[in-house]
XYZ file of C-alpha atoms in Angstrom:
688
model
C 173.259 95.512 -49.359
C 176.869 96.297 -48.530
C 175.861 97.204 -45.067
C 173.160 93.840 -45.034
C 176.210 91.694 -46.172
C 178.423 92.814 -43.106
C 176.083 92.600 -40.912
C 175.875 89.051 -42.081
C 178.856 88.189 -41.763
C 179.240 89.594 -38.039
C 176.382 87.500 -37.833
C 177.831 84.336 -39.071
C 180.747 84.427 -37.406
C 181.066 82.994 -33.894
C 184.220 82.362 -31.597
C 184.472 79.118 -30.202
C 184.794 79.606 -27.079
C 187.028 77.924 -23.806
C 188.276 78.076 -20.412
C 191.808 80.658 -21.135
C 189.377 82.248 -23.624
C 186.338 82.606 -20.925
C 189.241 83.792 -18.154
C 190.527 86.828 -20.835
C 187.010 87.654 -20.886
C 186.574 87.951 -17.211
C 189.846 89.722 -16.838
C 188.799 92.193 -19.396
C 185.564 93.145 -18.140
C 186.296 93.060 -13.993
C 189.630 94.950 -15.451
C 191.344 92.805 -13.216
C 194.737 93.551 -15.142
C 196.962 91.832 -13.107
C 195.693 88.475 -13.304
C 196.710 89.360 -17.614
C 200.174 88.820 -16.661
C 199.356 85.131 -15.943
C 197.122 84.529 -19.133
C 200.425 85.833 -21.564
C 202.560 83.456 -19.924
C 200.482 80.569 -21.386
C 199.735 82.909 -24.450
C 200.485 79.552 -26.567
C 197.830 77.383 -25.304
C 195.168 79.937 -26.601
C 195.418 78.778 -30.510
C 193.757 81.074 -32.871
C 192.405 83.323 -30.075
C 196.283 83.667 -28.584
C 195.822 87.284 -30.300
C 193.638 88.169 -28.092
C 195.251 88.312 -25.559
C 197.405 91.080 -27.280
C 194.747 92.897 -27.753
C 193.849 92.763 -24.321
C 197.561 93.932 -23.136
C 196.828 96.886 -25.630
C 193.271 97.871 -23.926
C 195.466 97.756 -20.382
C 197.831 100.137 -21.479
C 195.208 102.448 -22.929
C 192.840 101.862 -18.792
C 196.425 102.842 -17.256
C 196.891 106.167 -19.279
C 192.902 106.851 -19.713
C 191.573 105.496 -16.590
C 190.764 109.053 -14.655
C 190.759 111.367 -17.984
C 187.938 112.892 -19.511
C 187.611 113.494 -23.076
C 187.019 116.803 -24.355
C 186.253 117.924 -27.908
C 187.898 121.090 -27.696
C 191.239 120.510 -26.657
C 193.204 117.349 -28.281
C 196.038 115.341 -26.124
C 198.996 113.544 -27.853
C 198.049 109.934 -29.069
C 200.162 107.624 -27.461
C 202.127 106.707 -30.709
C 203.283 102.984 -29.379
C 199.860 101.919 -28.756
C 197.988 103.690 -31.573
C 200.898 101.302 -34.053
C 200.128 98.107 -32.564
C 196.029 98.920 -32.687
C 196.375 99.892 -36.418
C 198.513 96.551 -36.844
C 196.081 94.845 -35.351
C 192.639 96.058 -37.025
C 193.995 96.325 -40.240
C 193.554 98.248 -43.559
C 190.729 100.694 -42.744
C 189.087 100.382 -45.989
C 188.166 96.770 -46.046
C 184.751 95.948 -43.782
C 186.011 93.785 -40.433
C 185.122 90.622 -41.025
C 186.087 89.130 -37.450
C 185.381 89.438 -34.396
C 189.167 90.087 -33.584
C 189.508 93.280 -36.064
C 185.885 94.400 -34.680
C 187.205 94.862 -31.356
C 190.607 95.905 -32.454
C 188.854 99.353 -34.398
C 186.459 99.975 -31.744
C 189.267 99.846 -29.185
C 190.941 102.468 -32.114
C 188.121 104.522 -32.302
C 188.020 104.797 -28.084
C 191.431 106.138 -28.148
C 190.741 108.441 -30.534
C 187.840 109.502 -29.032
C 189.864 110.011 -25.310
C 192.422 111.438 -27.602
C 190.006 114.460 -28.836
C 190.272 113.299 -32.153
C 187.178 112.795 -33.077
C 187.284 113.261 -36.681
C 189.715 110.195 -36.743
C 186.753 108.169 -34.379
C 184.027 109.016 -36.453
C 185.767 107.616 -39.581
C 186.420 104.273 -38.248
C 183.187 104.022 -36.889
C 181.311 105.406 -39.774
C 183.141 102.742 -41.494
C 182.215 100.070 -40.141
C 178.654 100.854 -40.364
C 178.051 102.117 -36.787
C 174.821 103.064 -37.184
C 172.888 99.802 -38.612
C 175.508 97.563 -35.774
C 173.320 96.110 -33.356
C 175.036 93.445 -30.766
C 173.124 90.554 -31.162
C 173.521 86.635 -29.351
C 176.990 85.193 -29.747
C 178.692 88.554 -28.774
C 181.178 88.343 -26.855
C 180.716 90.720 -23.794
C 183.414 93.284 -23.629
C 182.671 93.793 -27.518
C 179.548 94.382 -26.228
C 181.229 96.822 -23.946
C 183.466 98.687 -26.227
C 180.757 99.194 -28.764
C 178.304 100.590 -26.015
C 181.726 103.038 -24.875
C 182.138 104.074 -28.328
C 178.395 105.016 -29.641
C 177.962 107.193 -26.101
C 181.632 108.569 -27.160
C 180.232 109.341 -30.306
C 176.619 110.304 -28.855
C 178.635 113.228 -26.619
C 180.525 114.573 -29.156
C 178.199 115.014 -31.491
C 175.890 116.319 -28.692
C 178.807 118.753 -27.835
C 179.693 119.424 -31.254
C 175.825 120.959 -31.887
C 175.974 123.330 -29.303
C 178.615 125.171 -30.857
C 177.269 124.703 -34.449
C 174.804 127.556 -36.171
C 172.553 124.851 -37.913
C 172.505 122.463 -34.293
C 168.661 122.162 -34.661
C 168.564 120.861 -37.833
C 171.839 118.378 -36.577
C 170.106 117.564 -33.258
C 168.029 114.850 -35.294
C 170.297 113.016 -36.400
C 172.655 113.059 -32.811
C 169.225 112.287 -30.909
C 169.066 108.787 -33.012
C 172.736 108.110 -31.967
C 172.409 108.558 -28.048
C 168.619 106.332 -28.774
C 171.049 103.507 -30.158
C 174.188 104.071 -27.463
C 170.978 103.901 -24.637
C 170.182 100.663 -26.228
C 173.258 98.894 -26.651
C 173.865 100.111 -22.950
C 171.364 98.162 -21.217
C 171.713 95.281 -23.682
C 175.217 95.014 -22.181
C 173.390 95.522 -18.591
C 171.220 92.577 -19.399
C 174.937 90.296 -19.872
C 176.572 91.421 -17.233
C 173.479 90.784 -15.213
C 174.142 87.098 -16.773
C 178.140 86.421 -16.313
C 177.859 87.267 -12.675
C 174.770 84.785 -12.546
C 176.661 81.189 -11.865
C 174.240 79.348 -13.360
C 173.800 81.378 -16.550
C 177.322 82.312 -17.115
C 178.842 78.950 -18.756
C 181.630 79.051 -16.937
C 183.558 81.082 -13.862
C 181.089 84.072 -12.996
C 182.618 87.524 -13.187
C 182.945 89.175 -9.897
C 180.199 91.428 -9.582
C 181.718 93.929 -7.524
C 185.276 94.593 -9.691
C 183.028 94.900 -12.525
C 183.138 99.223 -13.240
C 180.680 101.246 -15.179
C 182.882 103.832 -17.483
C 180.775 107.310 -16.987
C 181.175 107.563 -20.455
C 178.997 104.257 -21.138
C 175.802 106.521 -19.450
C 176.818 109.875 -20.713
C 174.364 108.698 -23.756
C 171.379 108.380 -21.261
C 172.165 111.454 -19.603
C 172.666 113.568 -22.669
C 169.333 112.770 -24.240
C 166.845 114.382 -22.273
C 169.216 117.217 -22.117
C 169.420 117.416 -26.389
C 165.480 117.617 -25.761
C 165.626 120.329 -23.289
C 168.084 122.426 -25.790
C 165.696 121.907 -28.281
C 162.824 123.388 -26.198
C 161.086 119.457 -26.121
C 160.436 119.621 -22.335
C 158.182 117.415 -23.137
C 159.960 114.551 -24.697
C 163.132 114.591 -22.458
C 160.458 113.738 -19.116
C 159.455 110.826 -21.242
C 163.217 109.439 -22.047
C 163.362 109.740 -17.881
C 160.571 107.693 -18.053
C 161.159 105.280 -20.240
C 165.036 104.522 -18.025
C 162.959 104.645 -14.769
C 160.261 101.471 -16.046
C 163.231 99.416 -17.258
C 163.653 96.505 -15.184
C 165.954 97.019 -12.390
C 169.331 94.959 -12.700
C 172.242 95.536 -10.663
C 174.650 97.475 -12.962
C 171.815 100.119 -13.564
C 171.260 101.757 -10.495
C 173.059 104.250 -11.117
C 171.829 104.764 -14.433
C 168.181 104.938 -12.818
C 169.131 106.545 -10.014
C 170.628 109.768 -12.482
C 167.222 109.344 -14.102
C 165.194 109.567 -11.388
C 166.911 113.404 -10.051
C 166.748 114.917 -13.439
C 162.993 113.651 -13.899
C 162.297 115.034 -10.033
C 163.961 118.046 -11.361
C 162.205 118.576 -14.077
C 159.331 117.921 -12.572
C 159.775 120.578 -9.881
C 160.688 122.887 -12.663
C 158.160 122.939 -15.163
C 154.516 122.198 -13.336
C 152.890 124.013 -16.187
C 153.453 121.527 -18.845
C 152.655 118.249 -17.162
C 151.254 115.607 -18.566
C 150.180 112.247 -16.488
C 152.251 109.102 -18.460
C 149.566 106.868 -20.841
C 148.375 103.974 -19.464
C 150.208 100.960 -18.975
C 149.162 98.401 -21.697
C 147.243 94.638 -20.675
C 150.464 92.520 -19.429
C 151.899 90.321 -21.385
C 153.930 86.750 -21.376
C 157.444 86.974 -20.263
C 159.906 87.779 -23.453
C 162.140 84.270 -23.341
C 165.867 84.965 -24.176
C 166.082 84.018 -28.364
C 169.012 83.516 -30.369
C 168.784 87.183 -31.515
C 169.110 89.905 -28.442
C 166.192 91.652 -28.118
C 166.009 95.809 -28.365
C 163.256 95.861 -26.279
C 164.215 95.470 -22.874
C 162.143 94.454 -19.669
C 160.076 97.060 -18.311
C 158.073 97.397 -15.166
C 155.049 97.507 -16.613
C 152.869 95.303 -13.938
C 149.309 96.102 -13.414
C 150.161 96.230 -9.451
C 152.415 99.255 -9.751
C 151.414 102.280 -9.322
C 150.471 104.837 -12.083
C 150.115 108.768 -11.438
C 147.434 110.455 -12.114
C 148.854 114.383 -11.144
C 152.521 115.595 -10.827
C 152.614 115.367 -7.190
C 152.016 111.463 -6.907
C 154.864 111.344 -9.849
C 157.008 113.155 -8.270
C 156.721 111.787 -4.851
C 156.717 108.095 -6.485
C 160.294 109.168 -8.634
C 161.467 110.476 -4.850
C 160.285 106.645 -3.141
C 162.516 104.795 -5.881
C 165.543 107.485 -6.140
C 165.678 106.901 -1.526
C 164.718 103.369 -2.269
C 168.634 103.113 -4.664
C 170.521 105.063 -2.089
C 169.492 103.579 0.874
C 170.055 100.570 -0.754
C 174.078 101.016 -2.512
C 175.020 104.093 0.042
C 178.063 103.499 1.795
C 178.411 104.239 5.689
C 182.026 103.272 6.179
C 184.361 106.030 6.925
C 187.656 103.917 6.229
C 190.282 105.566 3.494
C 190.403 102.236 1.359
C 185.735 103.390 1.156
C 186.133 107.377 0.792
C 186.092 107.504 -3.267
C 183.078 105.195 -3.206
C 181.658 106.966 0.061
C 181.540 110.534 -1.755
C 179.946 109.711 -4.775
C 177.291 107.853 -2.859
C 177.375 110.657 -0.453
C 176.713 113.486 -3.389
C 173.791 110.946 -4.799
C 172.297 111.007 -0.984
C 172.112 114.909 -0.814
C 170.971 115.404 -4.124
C 167.609 112.638 -3.359
C 167.085 114.463 -0.132
C 167.859 117.770 -1.208
C 164.804 117.211 -3.814
C 162.774 115.452 -1.282
C 162.786 118.556 0.777
C 161.897 120.918 -1.984
C 159.363 118.952 -3.005
C 157.260 118.270 0.493
C 157.376 122.516 0.851
C 156.280 122.126 -2.621
C 153.463 119.924 -1.823
C 153.514 119.269 1.524
C 155.007 119.008 4.737
C 154.006 115.909 5.944
C 156.893 113.739 7.093
C 159.437 116.326 6.224
C 161.092 115.516 8.950
C 160.847 111.607 9.054
C 163.134 111.981 5.537
C 165.750 114.007 6.772
C 166.143 112.006 9.390
C 167.016 108.809 7.560
C 169.222 111.023 5.631
C 171.259 111.402 8.904
C 172.015 107.725 9.173
C 174.177 108.159 5.551
C 175.421 112.127 5.907
C 175.735 112.256 9.725
C 179.370 114.051 9.076
C 177.391 116.741 6.621
C 177.106 120.254 7.597
C 174.475 120.315 4.482
C 172.133 117.685 5.683
C 171.858 119.223 9.205
C 171.229 122.863 8.607
C 168.189 121.013 6.535
C 167.278 118.518 9.460
C 167.164 121.740 11.695
C 165.377 123.425 9.637
C 162.284 121.123 9.105
C 162.149 120.709 12.748
C 161.528 124.450 12.446
C 158.784 124.014 10.337
C 157.485 121.110 11.990
C 157.262 123.200 15.324
C 159.756 121.226 16.936
C 162.122 123.570 18.515
C 163.665 122.567 21.541
C 164.905 119.700 19.104
C 166.062 121.943 16.512
C 168.169 123.826 19.309
C 169.949 120.857 19.676
C 170.480 119.568 16.187
C 171.615 123.222 15.346
C 174.041 123.368 18.459
C 175.180 119.447 17.565
C 175.744 121.160 13.944
C 177.648 124.164 15.399
C 179.911 122.254 17.312
C 181.127 119.430 14.487
C 181.100 122.726 12.585
C 182.298 125.423 14.488
C 182.784 127.991 11.289
C 179.527 127.275 9.931
C 177.962 130.960 9.946
C 174.806 129.150 9.357
C 173.762 126.707 12.022
C 175.245 129.949 14.173
C 172.423 132.319 12.545
C 169.785 129.677 12.541
C 169.892 129.483 16.392
C 169.843 133.086 16.773
C 166.766 133.273 15.055
C 165.665 130.604 16.423
C 165.972 131.908 20.306
C 164.689 135.034 19.097
C 161.372 134.323 17.501
C 160.416 130.528 19.206
C 162.415 130.403 22.068
C 162.664 133.876 23.940
C 166.183 133.777 24.954
C 168.114 136.774 24.398
C 171.520 136.244 26.417
C 171.635 132.958 23.690
C 170.297 134.834 20.890
C 173.621 137.391 21.653
C 175.658 134.687 22.279
C 175.382 133.146 18.911
C 175.274 136.550 16.627
C 178.464 137.968 18.277
C 180.240 134.478 17.421
C 178.847 135.467 14.091
C 180.134 138.670 14.058
C 183.536 137.934 15.414
C 184.131 135.337 12.904
C 183.033 137.200 9.822
C 182.880 141.212 10.753
C 181.966 142.386 7.256
C 178.603 140.297 6.721
C 175.494 142.325 7.007
C 173.406 139.616 8.050
C 175.671 138.989 11.538
C 174.754 142.633 12.671
C 171.034 142.149 11.982
C 171.324 139.429 14.403
C 172.853 141.062 16.759
C 170.597 144.090 16.397
C 167.541 141.933 16.484
C 168.810 140.765 19.631
C 169.684 143.304 21.508
C 166.367 144.733 20.597
C 164.778 141.205 22.363
C 166.928 141.781 25.435
C 165.575 145.432 25.863
C 162.235 144.880 26.065
C 162.660 142.359 28.369
C 164.079 145.222 30.983
C 162.307 146.627 33.280
C 164.426 149.402 34.291
C 164.341 152.520 32.239
C 168.289 152.862 31.778
C 169.107 149.671 31.200
C 166.200 148.988 28.339
C 167.936 152.491 26.787
C 171.174 151.078 26.888
C 170.174 147.754 25.080
C 167.609 150.088 22.577
C 170.690 151.671 21.575
C 173.101 149.124 21.264
C 170.781 147.741 19.037
C 170.432 150.494 16.612
C 174.025 150.811 16.746
C 174.718 147.003 15.321
C 171.276 147.817 13.109
C 173.389 150.879 11.688
C 176.613 148.817 10.924
C 173.708 146.176 8.887
C 172.894 148.736 6.854
C 176.816 150.718 6.168
C 178.176 146.910 5.300
C 174.478 146.243 3.010
C 172.968 149.256 1.852
C 171.334 147.980 0.012
C 169.142 144.979 1.739
C 166.103 146.113 2.714
C 165.315 143.927 5.887
C 168.814 145.922 7.414
C 167.105 149.074 7.478
C 163.519 147.939 8.082
C 164.422 146.694 11.127
C 166.817 149.995 12.530
C 163.576 152.386 11.148
C 161.724 150.091 13.288
C 164.353 150.583 16.250
C 164.809 154.077 15.890
C 160.617 154.365 15.860
C 160.523 152.993 18.989
C 163.181 155.458 20.500
C 160.890 158.268 19.005
C 164.148 158.871 16.484
C 161.245 159.505 14.102
C 162.333 161.153 11.556
C 165.463 159.162 10.726
C 162.846 156.273 10.666
C 161.251 158.114 8.320
C 164.508 158.247 6.092
C 165.184 154.542 6.109
C 161.392 153.832 5.163
C 162.038 156.554 2.136
C 165.264 154.392 1.033
C 163.514 151.409 0.638
C 160.175 152.711 -0.767
C 162.972 154.429 -3.438
C 164.304 150.784 -4.022
C 160.706 149.361 -3.598
C 157.789 150.934 -3.979
C 155.792 147.959 -3.355
C 157.795 146.744 0.232
C 154.684 145.940 1.911
C 156.005 146.186 5.886
C 157.884 149.887 4.273
C 154.333 151.200 3.428
C 152.596 149.880 7.017
C 155.796 151.534 8.830
C 155.684 154.640 6.448
C 152.104 155.016 7.654
C 152.727 154.683 11.481
C 155.323 157.311 11.366
C 153.150 159.693 8.986
C 150.221 159.127 12.111
C 152.979 159.256 14.688
C 154.055 163.039 13.328
C 150.441 164.139 12.795
C 150.545 163.969 9.378
C 147.530 162.565 9.489
C 146.664 163.435 5.354
C 149.618 162.366 4.386
C 149.103 159.118 5.939
C 145.962 158.916 4.724
C 147.142 159.110 1.003
C 149.748 156.561 1.380
C 147.513 153.876 3.040
C 144.772 154.505 -0.089
C 147.767 154.187 -2.601
C 149.040 150.965 -0.531
C 145.718 149.757 -0.921
C 145.611 150.095 -4.319
C 148.946 147.823 -4.440
C 147.088 145.315 -1.769
C 143.627 145.409 -2.356
C 141.777 143.620 0.399
C 144.799 143.397 2.679
C 143.561 143.776 6.255
C 146.224 144.975 8.402
C 145.764 148.643 5.817
C 141.788 148.770 5.878
C 142.142 148.326 9.888
C 144.617 151.916 9.618
C 142.729 153.116 7.288
C 139.596 153.026 9.794
C 141.434 154.162 12.487
C 142.680 157.179 11.032
C 139.949 158.262 9.522
C 138.247 157.749 13.267
C 140.986 160.050 14.714
C 140.546 162.628 11.908
C 136.546 162.726 11.292
C 135.367 161.304 14.556
C 133.995 157.586 14.425
C 130.491 158.293 13.180
C 132.359 159.429 10.449
C 134.980 156.560 10.033
C 131.380 154.331 10.372
C 129.896 155.548 7.409
C 133.598 156.182 5.565
C 134.235 152.033 6.616
C 130.709 150.735 5.474
C 132.249 149.801 1.774
C 134.952 147.323 3.843
C 132.550 145.866 6.845
C 129.972 144.116 3.781
C 133.050 143.353 1.804
C 134.948 141.425 5.185
C 131.628 139.856 5.530
C 131.200 138.697 2.061
C 134.413 136.247 2.671
C 133.822 135.605 6.577
C 133.811 131.872 6.208
C 135.982 130.897 7.332
C 136.965 133.790 9.040
C 140.978 134.782 8.286
C 142.552 136.422 11.195
C 142.826 140.053 9.176
C 139.150 140.046 9.304
C 138.793 138.736 12.689
C 140.784 142.138 13.923
C 138.648 144.391 11.402
C 135.437 142.842 13.386
C 137.474 143.619 16.312
C 137.735 146.701 15.503
C 134.518 147.433 13.822
C 133.095 146.926 18.022
C 135.516 149.201 19.370
C 134.661 151.513 17.102
C 130.947 151.110 17.725
C 131.870 151.014 21.258
C 133.093 154.356 21.177
C 130.123 155.288 19.429
C 127.381 153.785 21.931
C 126.326 151.054 19.291
C 126.264 148.459 21.580
C 123.481 146.462 19.519
C 125.857 146.457 16.715
C 129.103 146.246 18.600
C 127.038 142.295 19.794
C 126.817 141.776 16.554
C 129.961 142.579 15.003
C 131.581 140.835 17.968
C 129.245 137.927 17.186
C 131.417 137.209 14.183
C 134.696 136.702 15.386
C 135.458 133.341 16.704
C 135.378 132.722 20.393
C 139.054 133.178 21.388
C 141.279 133.940 24.187
C 143.691 137.098 23.381
C 143.398 139.871 25.406
C 141.878 142.242 23.377
C 138.775 139.846 22.589
C 138.588 138.732 25.994
C 137.747 143.165 26.724
C 135.403 143.603 24.460
C 133.473 140.200 25.939
C 133.415 141.960 29.061
C 132.430 145.472 27.672
C 129.684 144.339 26.269
C 128.845 141.680 29.441
C 129.440 144.783 31.295
C 126.731 147.219 29.157
C 123.695 143.923 29.845
C 124.713 144.331 33.510
C 125.852 140.998 33.742
C 128.837 142.262 36.293
C 130.111 139.110 37.328
C 130.501 137.475 34.360
C 132.647 141.001 33.217
C 134.405 141.059 35.893
C 136.462 137.277 35.103
C 136.789 138.550 31.093
C 138.512 141.785 32.436
C 140.266 139.297 34.745
C 141.347 136.529 32.313
C 141.857 139.174 29.831
C 144.640 140.833 32.426
C 146.598 137.404 33.121
C 147.370 136.996 29.650
C 148.081 141.109 28.756
C 149.005 142.341 32.399
C 149.722 145.836 30.851
C 146.372 146.197 29.047
C 145.164 149.665 30.819
C 141.615 149.763 28.938
C 141.140 146.173 30.955
C 142.228 147.840 34.527
C 139.883 150.850 33.719
C 136.934 148.313 32.817
C 137.851 145.904 35.532
C 137.076 148.660 38.304
C 133.711 149.057 38.052
C 132.442 145.894 38.006
C 134.138 145.910 41.798
C 131.786 148.664 43.234
């Protein structure tokens, strides 16, 4: 009953406004404290409202001290004695109900000061005595009072959330904290609605506030940010998702953009990290008539609930929708100006831009790469001076097959950031894998090695670049020189990072090409000791065993690899070739029947590995003189212009005495691979 009487008193007391008082409201709302000096000079004209000028002066003093201070519940800071004495006098005895707007605001300001100083016990005592858990803003409340209430409830919820995170009984205390956070979120959204009215000239009822001068304190959004986090602490991911969805359904206004953007980022991250618990949002209810503003401020806020709005049915669709909302917000608000005065705002929105586009890259990389390049190209408008965005753009171009353009982008990034090892390494990899240019690859790899001599990645890239250069040389002595440099660089990479399997594997591969089989075997065994299931190391081990003519060990290793990777066509092909070498073609064909039947079951569509397997069986049948069986296997292979496929086609045509067609196939195969010895041998009889 006492609580109800308190609420009735607040509702019945309405402040008589005046032009001077409305000017004071705008000064406090916009934090335009230089305008307070002029109002203090005409304090006598305020009449009964003059005490609000004194309260505003104390609020200005608090802002000057704590504007950039973040509250900490673990560490207390000294309370300013002069401000404490003045506010305590203005707030009146705390054991009495605040029956006046002025006392209410003074106590809210006093509670905010205690929270800011880390004295949560004193602040919560003040708010508890004011029945804050039942206090809701209603029509007639001054907007700065709603702001103070939003800040205090947010700080109270923030403090409770921090306290329960270190409490042994936090799970039992969490519902109370969630209730406070929900109330803070409701008050904040009401405050945003009232701000929209205050800056509207037709609805402000006086001089409208300057929207650009109104600063939303991060404390006021803390409640909304912490609500989903508390649900996650409780292990209730579904409720966290629903809270974020509810925020995004609230109708947008100029002051809720940052809040909605943060919610969109959090929701996108949850949808990416927890796909296994995804539940589609419930279908929207039928559209209702527009709610008009009544004398009592509504607790339910306007929502985006119209039938033409998209209702996602699955995770990928909702993720794209959420990121589209986030991208639209950052594109509206991102500051592109580089003037020093705009630097703080630019850095704030730059962080949002980077986060949103990073999430978009993850989403598009997970659910499909379409429009990835276009998306990152748009992001360059806002973050062209950010190395991370440049690298993301370069990777997107590489994944889209636009290698020349990716090269230009990464070179420009390296010009802007000469010490960027990532850009140099990406360029080196690009010149090795996609645009074979050993000189450029060596140049960028040496740049990384020079700047970061202790980094293994630079030595690895340099070794691979030297290996590429060695393969291009026609003179044996020059080729051996570059091969020796490649091995030396790769050994240096292994020394700097002995537990990196990539360094050891590439070093072993280069040693194997130089007939240093024993040394390569040691490196491969070291890799398998760290990771017994390493696919490439197992494959290289089998090849090294066959080069040493240890066919029994190679066959045993191949069988073990197939147990680990059943159906892997690379290991299947190796096993058949080893059996053909050790037991003859006929025995290999008999032993491979089960594998042949397995491949035939999945022949539609035929994968690359299955194509190689069919070509292998074609070769075995040809060696065994079974041309009909070879032709049957070759027909399983889709038409392609590889040198090996053209060679087998020529062999079969030559057997059918279609010599002109066979000669054309051998000629085409040699045009594709001039070093194909079997094609040369098959080509000669067709010219007799």
